[in-house]
Amino acid sequence: MTIVGIDNGATGSIGVFKPDFVDFFMTPVMQVSQGKAGRKIHRVDHKALKEALVVHLPFMAFLERPYTGQFINAMLPGQRSFEAVLVILEQLGAGYEVVDSKKWQEPVLGKIKGSDELKKASKSFGCQMYPKFTPLIQKHGDADGLLIAHHFYRIHNHD
């Protein structure tokens, strides 16, 4: 079974696991004008993401639930990206499950607490387990999409 792990957001990443194949890439984004002079936002590039995923059909995607903090303005970009990815998965007819970060982080990274420490652990573990992606992981700062796919591939394929 092909598994796709999606770290939510316009700064997220995506991992793909299938027998004898692993891929990792950043969520494709585009910059668009928000209407006010000079104001730009990053949005998921739906066409590029759909093209990147369609070649892996059929697959089951595990999409990390966006952070829902106290401030609505902080939620909007994450929620916008989350909705865009859900629509793409639905258009592709792909199965998906929305998961909380704790569902994959503790089994993969251990009982590490704190966002900064989790990102360091994700980066370190990703580079150790998948050295061919080290330059991309270093540039991005973590391997979350890759590790989400890693975790759920192991569960669903009994490795």
mmCIF file of C-alpha atoms in Angstrom:
data_model
loop_
_atom_site.group_PDB
_atom_site.id
_atom_site.type_symbol
_atom_site.label_atom_id
_atom_site.label_comp_id
_atom_site.label_asym_id
_atom_site.label_seq_id
_atom_site.Cartn_x
_atom_site.Cartn_y
_atom_site.Cartn_z
ATOM 1 C CA MET A 1 0.000 0.000 0.000
ATOM 2 C CA THR A 2 1.319 3.436 -0.933
ATOM 3 C CA ILE A 3 1.302 5.902 1.954
ATOM 4 C CA VAL A 4 1.540 9.677 1.653
ATOM 5 C CA GLY A 5 2.400 11.726 4.743
ATOM 6 C CA ILE A 6 1.465 15.399 4.669
ATOM 7 C CA ASP A 7 2.796 17.975 7.107
ATOM 8 C CA ASN A 8 0.137 20.656 6.794
ATOM 9 C CA GLY A 9 0.737 24.209 5.662
ATOM 10 C CA ALA A 10 2.288 26.321 2.953
ATOM 11 C CA THR A 11 5.622 25.606 4.641
ATOM 12 C CA GLY A 12 4.835 21.900 4.986
ATOM 13 C CA SER A 13 6.317 18.827 3.388
ATOM 14 C CA ILE A 14 5.182 15.572 1.861
ATOM 15 C CA GLY A 15 6.585 12.065 2.083
ATOM 16 C CA VAL A 16 5.652 9.155 -0.185
ATOM 17 C CA PHE A 17 6.337 5.526 0.722
ATOM 18 C CA LYS A 18 5.705 2.484 -1.412
ATOM 19 C CA PRO A 19 7.600 -0.768 -1.791
ATOM 20 C CA ASP A 20 11.129 0.043 -2.992
ATOM 21 C CA PHE A 21 10.368 3.761 -3.313
ATOM 22 C CA VAL A 22 10.569 6.749 -0.972
ATOM 23 C CA ASP A 23 10.180 10.397 -1.950
ATOM 24 C CA PHE A 24 10.175 13.644 -0.005
ATOM 25 C CA PHE A 25 9.351 17.124 -1.234
ATOM 26 C CA MET A 26 8.148 20.482 -0.026
ATOM 27 C CA THR A 27 4.501 21.369 -0.451
ATOM 28 C CA PRO A 28 4.375 23.304 -3.718
ATOM 29 C CA VAL A 29 3.281 26.890 -3.130
ATOM 30 C CA MET A 30 2.657 30.014 -5.125
ATOM 31 C CA GLN A 31 2.733 33.635 -4.085
ATOM 32 C CA VAL A 32 -0.384 35.624 -4.847
ATOM 33 C CA SER A 33 -1.446 39.208 -4.322
ATOM 34 C CA GLN A 34 -3.886 39.769 -1.485
ATOM 35 C CA GLY A 35 -5.292 42.949 -2.976
ATOM 36 C CA LYS A 36 -3.524 45.598 -0.901
ATOM 37 C CA ALA A 37 -0.513 47.176 -2.561
ATOM 38 C CA GLY A 38 2.488 44.923 -2.112
ATOM 39 C CA ARG A 39 0.755 42.403 0.176
ATOM 40 C CA LYS A 40 1.431 38.829 -0.875
ATOM 41 C CA ILE A 41 0.451 35.505 0.642
ATOM 42 C CA HIS A 42 1.654 31.963 0.020
ATOM 43 C CA ARG A 43 -0.950 29.440 -1.079
ATOM 44 C CA VAL A 44 -0.746 25.778 -1.932
ATOM 45 C CA ASP A 45 -0.154 25.458 -5.670
ATOM 46 C CA HIS A 46 -3.040 23.078 -6.277
ATOM 47 C CA LYS A 47 -2.070 22.236 -9.856
ATOM 48 C CA ALA A 48 1.536 21.360 -8.951
ATOM 49 C CA LEU A 49 0.476 19.371 -5.889
ATOM 50 C CA LYS A 50 -2.137 17.433 -7.837
ATOM 51 C CA GLU A 51 0.480 16.609 -10.519
ATOM 52 C CA ALA A 52 2.962 15.470 -7.856
ATOM 53 C CA LEU A 53 0.419 13.191 -6.173
ATOM 54 C CA VAL A 54 -1.557 11.729 -9.091
ATOM 55 C CA VAL A 55 1.406 9.585 -10.186
ATOM 56 C CA HIS A 56 1.227 7.723 -6.846
ATOM 57 C CA LEU A 57 -2.450 6.725 -7.030
ATOM 58 C CA PRO A 58 -3.876 4.723 -5.449
ATOM 59 C CA PHE A 59 -2.637 5.844 -2.036
ATOM 60 C CA MET A 60 -3.738 6.527 1.499
ATOM 61 C CA ALA A 61 -2.760 9.950 2.828
ATOM 62 C CA PHE A 62 -2.216 10.887 6.451
ATOM 63 C CA LEU A 63 -2.632 14.636 6.827
ATOM 64 C CA GLU A 64 -1.554 16.395 10.001
ATOM 65 C CA ARG A 65 -4.319 18.460 11.562
ATOM 66 C CA PRO A 66 -3.484 22.175 11.536
ATOM 67 C CA TYR A 67 -2.626 23.904 14.760
ATOM 68 C CA THR A 68 -5.723 25.566 16.195
ATOM 69 C CA GLY A 69 -4.247 28.062 18.624
ATOM 70 C CA GLN A 70 -5.981 30.804 20.510
ATOM 71 C CA PHE A 71 -5.756 33.461 17.829
ATOM 72 C CA ILE A 72 -7.910 33.170 14.734
ATOM 73 C CA ASN A 73 -5.451 35.152 12.567
ATOM 74 C CA ALA A 74 -2.734 32.629 13.321
ATOM 75 C CA MET A 75 -5.054 29.830 12.218
ATOM 76 C CA LEU A 76 -6.087 31.224 8.844
ATOM 77 C CA PRO A 77 -3.002 30.364 6.756
ATOM 78 C CA GLY A 78 -2.837 26.833 8.157
ATOM 79 C CA GLN A 79 -6.557 26.311 7.700
ATOM 80 C CA ARG A 80 -6.418 27.658 4.137
ATOM 81 C CA SER A 81 -3.640 25.196 3.242
ATOM 82 C CA PHE A 82 -5.426 22.353 5.006
ATOM 83 C CA GLU A 83 -8.623 22.955 3.016
ATOM 84 C CA ALA A 84 -6.704 23.174 -0.265
ATOM 85 C CA VAL A 85 -4.991 19.840 0.354
ATOM 86 C CA LEU A 86 -8.267 18.178 1.386
ATOM 87 C CA VAL A 87 -9.922 19.334 -1.838
ATOM 88 C CA ILE A 88 -7.003 17.980 -3.909
ATOM 89 C CA LEU A 89 -7.130 14.603 -2.137
ATOM 90 C CA GLU A 90 -10.884 14.420 -2.680
ATOM 91 C CA GLN A 91 -10.546 15.349 -6.370
ATOM 92 C CA LEU A 92 -7.971 12.583 -6.787
ATOM 93 C CA GLY A 93 -10.249 10.091 -5.049
ATOM 94 C CA ALA A 94 -7.477 9.310 -2.567
ATOM 95 C CA GLY A 95 -8.233 7.951 0.845
ATOM 96 C CA TYR A 96 -7.089 10.121 3.706
ATOM 97 C CA GLU A 97 -7.107 10.399 7.456
ATOM 98 C CA VAL A 98 -6.545 13.575 9.449
ATOM 99 C CA VAL A 99 -4.216 12.891 12.380
ATOM 100 C CA ASP A 100 -2.935 14.825 15.364
ATOM 101 C CA SER A 101 0.828 15.289 15.466
ATOM 102 C CA LYS A 102 1.099 13.243 18.664
ATOM 103 C CA LYS A 103 -0.150 10.166 16.806
ATOM 104 C CA TRP A 104 3.092 9.916 14.836
ATOM 105 C CA GLN A 105 5.583 12.040 16.803
ATOM 106 C CA GLU A 106 5.852 9.959 19.967
ATOM 107 C CA PRO A 107 6.196 6.585 18.203
ATOM 108 C CA VAL A 108 8.833 8.011 15.822
ATOM 109 C CA LEU A 109 10.637 10.638 17.925
ATOM 110 C CA GLY A 110 9.990 9.499 21.490
ATOM 111 C CA LYS A 111 8.672 11.555 24.368
ATOM 112 C CA ILE A 112 10.237 14.833 23.308
ATOM 113 C CA LYS A 113 8.409 17.979 24.371
ATOM 114 C CA GLY A 114 8.411 21.461 22.884
ATOM 115 C CA SER A 115 8.133 22.609 19.307
ATOM 116 C CA ASP A 116 11.825 23.520 18.925
ATOM 117 C CA GLU A 117 12.988 20.187 20.341
ATOM 118 C CA LEU A 118 10.538 18.250 18.153
ATOM 119 C CA LYS A 119 11.784 20.055 15.025
ATOM 120 C CA LYS A 120 15.420 19.285 15.939
ATOM 121 C CA ALA A 121 14.560 15.632 16.533
ATOM 122 C CA SER A 122 12.600 15.434 13.266
ATOM 123 C CA LYS A 123 15.522 16.930 11.360
ATOM 124 C CA SER A 124 18.072 14.641 13.013
ATOM 125 C CA PHE A 125 16.043 11.433 12.676
ATOM 126 C CA GLY A 126 15.063 12.224 9.082
ATOM 127 C CA CYS A 127 18.701 12.773 8.084
ATOM 128 C CA GLN A 128 19.813 9.570 9.847
ATOM 129 C CA MET A 129 17.092 7.361 8.385
ATOM 130 C CA TYR A 130 16.979 8.890 4.894
ATOM 131 C CA PRO A 131 20.405 10.396 4.139
ATOM 132 C CA LYS A 132 19.605 10.976 0.461
ATOM 133 C CA PHE A 133 17.160 13.686 1.589
ATOM 134 C CA THR A 134 19.602 15.372 4.002
ATOM 135 C CA PRO A 135 20.117 18.527 1.875
ATOM 136 C CA LEU A 136 16.364 19.065 1.575
ATOM 137 C CA ILE A 137 15.740 18.295 5.253
ATOM 138 C CA GLN A 138 18.549 20.685 6.273
ATOM 139 C CA LYS A 139 17.152 23.436 4.048
ATOM 140 C CA HIS A 140 13.577 22.913 5.230
ATOM 141 C CA GLY A 141 14.422 22.449 8.906
ATOM 142 C CA ASP A 142 12.515 19.223 9.579
ATOM 143 C CA ALA A 143 11.418 15.958 7.992
ATOM 144 C CA ASP A 144 7.837 15.888 9.271
ATOM 145 C CA GLY A 145 6.069 14.885 6.027
ATOM 146 C CA LEU A 146 8.638 12.133 5.475
ATOM 147 C CA LEU A 147 8.328 10.864 9.044
ATOM 148 C CA ILE A 148 4.524 10.904 8.961
ATOM 149 C CA ALA A 149 4.686 8.684 5.855
ATOM 150 C CA HIS A 150 7.413 6.538 7.485
ATOM 151 C CA HIS A 151 5.263 5.912 10.572
ATOM 152 C CA PHE A 152 2.036 5.045 8.786
ATOM 153 C CA TYR A 153 3.791 2.967 6.111
ATOM 154 C CA ARG A 154 5.275 0.788 8.843
ATOM 155 C CA ILE A 155 1.866 0.372 10.484
ATOM 156 C CA HIS A 156 -0.015 -0.431 7.278
ATOM 157 C CA ASN A 157 2.655 -2.618 5.731
ATOM 158 C CA HIS A 158 3.773 -4.352 8.943
ATOM 159 C CA ASP A 159 7.484 -3.596 8.513
#
